[in-house]
Amino acid sequence: MTTTQTPANPRRAFIAAAGAGVAGLGFTAIAPGLHLMAVAQAAETRKAGTAASSAVRWGLLIDANKCAPGCTKCIDACHTENGVSANLPDPRQNSQWIRKIELVDRRPGKTQGHVTQLPMMCQHCAEPPCVDVCPTGASMKRPDGIVLVDKHTCIGCRYCMMACPYKARSFVHAPLHDQNPEVPRGKGTVESCTLCVHRIDKGQQPACVESCPEGAMTFGDLNDADSAIAKRIASVPTTQVRADLRLNPGVRYEGL
């Protein structure tokens, strides 16, 4: 898209052009010579750091058979680690990086009516739609597969929330207090599970994995055939939620 006119309101023109880019799946120019995909890739390179490597793809395997009904240990650990609290007057405005969902088997047969509970969070897709639609490059994927939001670049447009098929992202509606300095958050921005990237980069496990009393979560490198997660995926049937979308999530489920 080219023009020789200077818009009266550059910010409005920018957002309008970005919106047009969403319809084009991120390939429409938001300024002469500047494309959404180029912005996202530049942000990815800028923020990746030395800890992230494309030789690694971090993933999470959750055994739904071990996920106990009523247990919220993973949710509590996640929210404590990342400074997320549920204290707003309108509970619909509370951020939720991880939640428990119930799946009811509707198929005729012996298992009809069976209820399965499992944690649902950002699926850290190999082809993340949230990155495709972001007009500023705030939504990005590191070389090691972790999908993040740059709080300094996010303008709160919430395109990524609409694009996510897992409803995994939240918008910060209120001022924040008592934050973990390793986990930047801010009012007016979008956020979601980061796989506790600040812990991973120090060689630690995500908080949800460490907290699970049933050992239902396995974290590791999907690219390493000798890792516990890769061996488990190779030996038992596992599921990617909404695999039909071909997003190739890094979070897998066993027992669905």
CSV table of C-alpha atoms in Angstrom, one decimal:
chain,number,residue,atom,x,y,z
A,1,MET,CA,0.0,0.0,0.0
A,2,THR,CA,1.5,3.3,-1.0
A,3,THR,CA,0.4,6.9,-0.6
A,4,THR,CA,1.9,10.4,-1.0
A,5,GLN,CA,-0.5,12.0,1.5
A,6,THR,CA,0.4,12.7,5.1
A,7,PRO,CA,-2.5,11.6,7.4
A,8,ALA,CA,-3.9,14.2,9.8
A,9,ASN,CA,-3.8,11.6,12.6
A,10,PRO,CA,-0.8,9.2,12.2
A,11,ARG,CA,-1.8,7.0,15.1
A,12,ARG,CA,-5.3,6.5,13.7
A,13,ALA,CA,-3.9,5.8,10.2
A,14,PHE,CA,-1.5,3.3,11.7
A,15,ILE,CA,-4.3,1.3,13.5
A,16,ALA,CA,-6.5,1.4,10.5
A,17,ALA,CA,-3.8,0.0,8.3
A,18,ALA,CA,-3.0,-2.6,10.9
A,19,GLY,CA,-6.6,-3.7,10.9
A,20,ALA,CA,-6.5,-4.1,7.1
A,21,GLY,CA,-3.4,-6.3,7.7
A,22,VAL,CA,-5.4,-8.7,9.8
A,23,ALA,CA,-7.7,-9.5,6.9
A,24,GLY,CA,-4.5,-10.2,4.9
A,25,LEU,CA,-3.1,-12.6,7.5
A,26,GLY,CA,-0.3,-10.3,8.3
A,27,PHE,CA,1.1,-9.6,4.9
A,28,THR,CA,-0.5,-6.2,4.2
A,29,ALA,CA,1.8,-3.2,4.5
A,30,ILE,CA,1.2,-0.9,7.5
A,31,ALA,CA,3.5,1.7,6.0
A,32,PRO,CA,5.5,1.8,2.7
A,33,GLY,CA,7.9,-1.1,2.8
A,34,LEU,CA,6.8,-2.2,6.3
A,35,HIS,CA,4.8,-5.4,6.8
A,36,LEU,CA,3.2,-7.0,9.8
A,37,MET,CA,5.2,-10.2,9.5
A,38,ALA,CA,8.4,-8.1,9.2
A,39,VAL,CA,7.5,-6.2,12.4
A,40,ALA,CA,6.8,-9.5,14.3
A,41,GLN,CA,10.0,-11.1,13.1
A,42,ALA,CA,12.0,-8.0,14.2
A,43,ALA,CA,10.5,-8.1,17.6
A,44,GLU,CA,11.2,-11.8,17.9
A,45,THR,CA,14.8,-11.3,17.1
A,46,ARG,CA,15.1,-8.3,19.4
A,47,LYS,CA,13.5,-10.1,22.4
A,48,ALA,CA,14.8,-13.7,22.0
A,49,GLY,CA,18.0,-13.3,23.9
A,50,THR,CA,20.8,-15.8,24.1
A,51,ALA,CA,18.8,-18.3,26.1
A,52,ALA,CA,16.4,-19.1,23.2
A,53,SER,CA,17.5,-21.5,20.5
A,54,SER,CA,15.7,-22.9,17.5
A,55,ALA,CA,17.4,-26.3,18.3
A,56,VAL,CA,15.0,-26.5,21.3
A,57,ARG,CA,11.3,-26.6,21.3
A,58,TRP,CA,9.8,-26.4,24.8
A,59,GLY,CA,6.6,-28.3,25.3
A,60,LEU,CA,4.3,-29.5,28.0
A,61,LEU,CA,2.5,-32.9,28.2
A,62,ILE,CA,-0.6,-33.1,30.5
A,63,ASP,CA,-2.0,-36.5,31.6
A,64,ALA,CA,-5.7,-35.8,31.9
A,65,ASN,CA,-6.1,-39.2,33.7
A,66,LYS,CA,-4.1,-37.9,36.6
A,67,CYS,CA,-5.8,-34.4,36.8
A,68,ALA,CA,-7.8,-34.7,40.0
A,69,PRO,CA,-11.3,-33.1,40.1
A,70,GLY,CA,-11.4,-30.0,42.2
A,71,CYS,CA,-7.6,-29.7,42.3
A,72,THR,CA,-6.4,-26.1,41.6
A,73,LYS,CA,-2.7,-26.5,42.6
A,74,CYS,CA,-1.4,-25.6,39.1
A,75,ILE,CA,-3.6,-22.6,38.9
A,76,ASP,CA,-2.6,-21.4,42.4
A,77,ALA,CA,1.1,-21.9,41.7
A,78,CYS,CA,0.9,-20.1,38.3
A,79,HIS,CA,-0.9,-17.1,39.7
A,80,THR,CA,1.4,-16.9,42.7
A,81,GLU,CA,4.5,-17.1,40.6
A,82,ASN,CA,3.4,-14.6,38.1
A,83,GLY,CA,1.7,-12.1,40.4
A,84,VAL,CA,-1.8,-12.8,39.1
A,85,SER,CA,-4.6,-12.2,41.6
A,86,ALA,CA,-8.4,-12.6,41.3
A,87,ASN,CA,-9.6,-9.6,43.3
A,88,LEU,CA,-11.5,-7.3,40.9
A,89,PRO,CA,-15.1,-6.5,41.7
A,90,ASP,CA,-16.1,-7.9,38.3
A,91,PRO,CA,-14.6,-11.4,38.2
A,92,ARG,CA,-14.9,-11.4,34.4
A,93,GLN,CA,-12.1,-8.9,34.4
A,94,ASN,CA,-9.7,-11.0,36.4
A,95,SER,CA,-6.7,-12.3,34.4
A,96,GLN,CA,-6.5,-16.1,34.2
A,97,TRP,CA,-3.3,-17.5,32.8
A,98,ILE,CA,-4.4,-21.1,33.3
A,99,ARG,CA,-7.9,-22.5,34.0
A,100,LYS,CA,-9.5,-25.9,34.5
A,101,ILE,CA,-12.1,-27.1,31.9
A,102,GLU,CA,-14.4,-30.1,31.8
A,103,LEU,CA,-14.9,-32.3,28.7
A,104,VAL,CA,-18.0,-34.4,28.7
A,105,ASP,CA,-18.1,-37.5,26.4
A,106,ARG,CA,-21.2,-37.3,24.3
A,107,ARG,CA,-20.5,-40.3,22.2
A,108,PRO,CA,-22.9,-43.3,22.5
A,109,GLY,CA,-21.4,-46.2,24.4
A,110,LYS,CA,-19.9,-47.1,27.8
A,111,THR,CA,-18.0,-43.9,28.2
A,112,GLN,CA,-21.0,-41.6,27.4
A,113,GLY,CA,-21.3,-39.0,30.1
A,114,HIS,CA,-17.7,-39.4,31.3
A,115,VAL,CA,-16.2,-36.1,32.5
A,116,THR,CA,-12.5,-35.3,32.0
A,117,GLN,CA,-10.9,-32.3,33.6
A,118,LEU,CA,-7.8,-30.7,32.3
A,119,PRO,CA,-5.8,-27.5,32.6
A,120,MET,CA,-6.0,-25.1,29.6
A,121,MET,CA,-3.5,-22.4,29.0
A,122,CYS,CA,-1.7,-20.8,26.1
A,123,GLN,CA,-0.8,-23.7,23.8
A,124,HIS,CA,2.4,-22.1,22.5
A,125,CYS,CA,1.6,-22.9,18.9
A,126,ALA,CA,4.2,-23.3,16.2
A,127,GLU,CA,1.9,-21.3,14.0
A,128,PRO,CA,0.4,-18.9,16.5
A,129,PRO,CA,-2.6,-16.9,15.1
A,130,CYS,CA,-2.0,-14.3,17.9
A,131,VAL,CA,1.3,-13.4,16.3
A,132,ASP,CA,-0.2,-13.2,12.8
A,133,VAL,CA,-2.8,-10.6,13.7
A,134,CYS,CA,-0.7,-8.4,16.1
A,135,PRO,CA,-0.3,-5.0,14.4
A,136,THR,CA,2.8,-4.0,16.5
A,137,GLY,CA,4.8,-7.2,16.8
A,138,ALA,CA,4.0,-7.3,20.6
A,139,SER,CA,2.8,-10.9,20.2
A,140,MET,CA,5.8,-12.9,19.2
A,141,LYS,CA,7.3,-16.4,19.3
A,142,ARG,CA,10.8,-17.1,20.5
A,143,PRO,CA,13.0,-19.4,18.5
A,144,ASP,CA,12.4,-22.1,21.2
A,145,GLY,CA,8.7,-22.0,20.6
A,146,ILE,CA,7.5,-19.9,23.6
A,147,VAL,CA,4.8,-17.4,22.7
A,148,LEU,CA,5.1,-14.1,24.6
A,149,VAL,CA,3.7,-10.5,24.7
A,150,ASP,CA,6.0,-7.5,24.8
A,151,LYS,CA,4.3,-5.2,27.3
A,152,HIS,CA,6.2,-2.2,26.0
A,153,THR,CA,4.8,-2.7,22.5
A,154,CYS,CA,1.3,-4.0,23.2
A,155,ILE,CA,-1.3,-1.3,22.5
A,156,GLY,CA,-4.2,-3.3,24.0
A,157,CYS,CA,-6.1,-3.7,20.7
A,158,ARG,CA,-7.0,-7.3,21.7
A,159,TYR,CA,-6.8,-8.7,18.2
A,160,CYS,CA,-4.8,-11.6,19.6
A,161,MET,CA,-7.5,-12.4,22.1
A,162,MET,CA,-10.0,-12.7,19.3
A,163,ALA,CA,-7.6,-14.8,17.2
A,164,CYS,CA,-6.8,-17.3,19.9
A,165,PRO,CA,-9.0,-20.4,19.5
A,166,TYR,CA,-8.1,-21.5,23.1
A,167,LYS,CA,-9.3,-18.3,24.9
A,168,ALA,CA,-6.0,-18.3,26.6
A,169,ARG,CA,-5.3,-14.6,26.7
A,170,SER,CA,-6.5,-12.0,29.2
A,171,PHE,CA,-6.7,-8.2,29.2
A,172,VAL,CA,-5.4,-6.3,32.2
A,173,HIS,CA,-8.2,-4.0,33.3
A,174,ALA,CA,-6.9,-2.5,36.5
A,175,PRO,CA,-3.6,-1.1,38.0
A,176,LEU,CA,-1.3,-3.8,39.4
A,177,HIS,CA,0.5,-4.1,42.7
A,178,ASP,CA,3.0,-6.3,44.3
A,179,GLN,CA,4.4,-7.7,41.1
A,180,ASN,CA,7.1,-10.2,40.5
A,181,PRO,CA,9.9,-8.1,39.0
A,182,GLU,CA,10.8,-11.0,36.6
A,183,VAL,CA,7.3,-11.0,35.2
A,184,PRO,CA,6.4,-7.6,33.6
A,185,ARG,CA,2.7,-6.9,33.5
A,186,GLY,CA,0.7,-3.7,33.0
A,187,LYS,CA,-2.7,-2.2,32.8
A,188,GLY,CA,-4.1,-1.9,29.3
A,189,THR,CA,-2.1,-4.8,27.9
A,190,VAL,CA,-2.8,-8.4,27.0
A,191,GLU,CA,-1.1,-11.4,28.8
A,192,SER,CA,-1.2,-15.2,28.9
A,193,CYS,CA,0.8,-18.2,30.1
A,194,THR,CA,4.5,-17.8,29.4
A,195,LEU,CA,5.5,-21.3,30.5
A,196,CYS,CA,7.3,-19.4,33.2
A,197,VAL,CA,9.9,-18.3,30.8
A,198,HIS,CA,11.8,-16.5,33.5
A,199,ARG,CA,12.3,-19.9,35.3
A,200,ILE,CA,13.0,-21.8,32.1
A,201,ASP,CA,15.8,-19.5,31.2
A,202,LYS,CA,17.4,-20.3,34.6
A,203,GLY,CA,17.1,-24.0,34.0
A,204,GLN,CA,14.0,-24.5,36.2
A,205,GLN,CA,10.6,-26.0,35.6
A,206,PRO,CA,7.4,-24.0,35.2
A,207,ALA,CA,5.6,-23.4,38.5
A,208,CYS,CA,2.5,-25.4,37.4
A,209,VAL,CA,4.7,-28.5,36.7
A,210,GLU,CA,6.5,-28.3,40.1
A,211,SER,CA,3.2,-27.9,42.0
A,212,CYS,CA,1.2,-30.8,40.6
A,213,PRO,CA,0.8,-33.3,43.4
A,214,GLU,CA,-0.2,-36.1,40.9
A,215,GLY,CA,2.7,-35.6,38.5
A,216,ALA,CA,0.3,-35.0,35.7
A,217,MET,CA,2.6,-32.5,33.9
A,218,THR,CA,5.8,-33.3,32.0
A,219,PHE,CA,7.9,-30.4,30.7
A,220,GLY,CA,10.8,-30.6,28.4
A,221,ASP,CA,12.3,-30.3,24.9
A,222,LEU,CA,10.1,-31.8,22.2
A,223,ASN,CA,13.1,-31.9,19.8
A,224,ASP,CA,15.2,-34.0,22.1
A,225,ALA,CA,14.3,-37.7,21.5
A,226,ASP,CA,16.0,-38.6,24.8
A,227,SER,CA,13.9,-36.2,26.9
A,228,ALA,CA,11.1,-37.5,29.2
A,229,ILE,CA,8.4,-35.7,27.3
A,230,ALA,CA,9.5,-36.9,23.9
A,231,LYS,CA,9.8,-40.5,25.0
A,232,ARG,CA,6.3,-40.3,26.5
A,233,ILE,CA,4.8,-38.8,23.4
A,234,ALA,CA,6.4,-41.5,21.3
A,235,SER,CA,5.1,-44.3,23.5
A,236,VAL,CA,1.4,-43.3,24.2
A,237,PRO,CA,-1.4,-41.7,22.2
A,238,THR,CA,-1.5,-37.9,22.8
A,239,THR,CA,-3.7,-35.2,21.5
A,240,GLN,CA,-3.2,-31.6,20.3
A,241,VAL,CA,-6.4,-29.6,21.1
A,242,ARG,CA,-8.0,-28.4,17.8
A,243,ALA,CA,-5.3,-30.2,15.8
A,244,ASP,CA,-7.6,-29.6,12.8
A,245,LEU,CA,-6.4,-26.0,12.8
A,246,ARG,CA,-2.9,-27.1,12.1
A,247,LEU,CA,-1.3,-24.7,14.6
A,248,ASN,CA,0.9,-27.5,16.0
A,249,PRO,CA,0.6,-26.6,19.7
A,250,GLY,CA,3.5,-27.2,22.1
A,251,VAL,CA,1.1,-28.3,24.8
A,252,ARG,CA,-0.1,-32.0,24.4
A,253,TYR,CA,-2.6,-34.0,26.3
A,254,GLU,CA,-2.7,-37.7,27.2
A,255,GLY,CA,-6.0,-39.5,28.0
A,256,LEU,CA,-8.4,-37.4,25.9
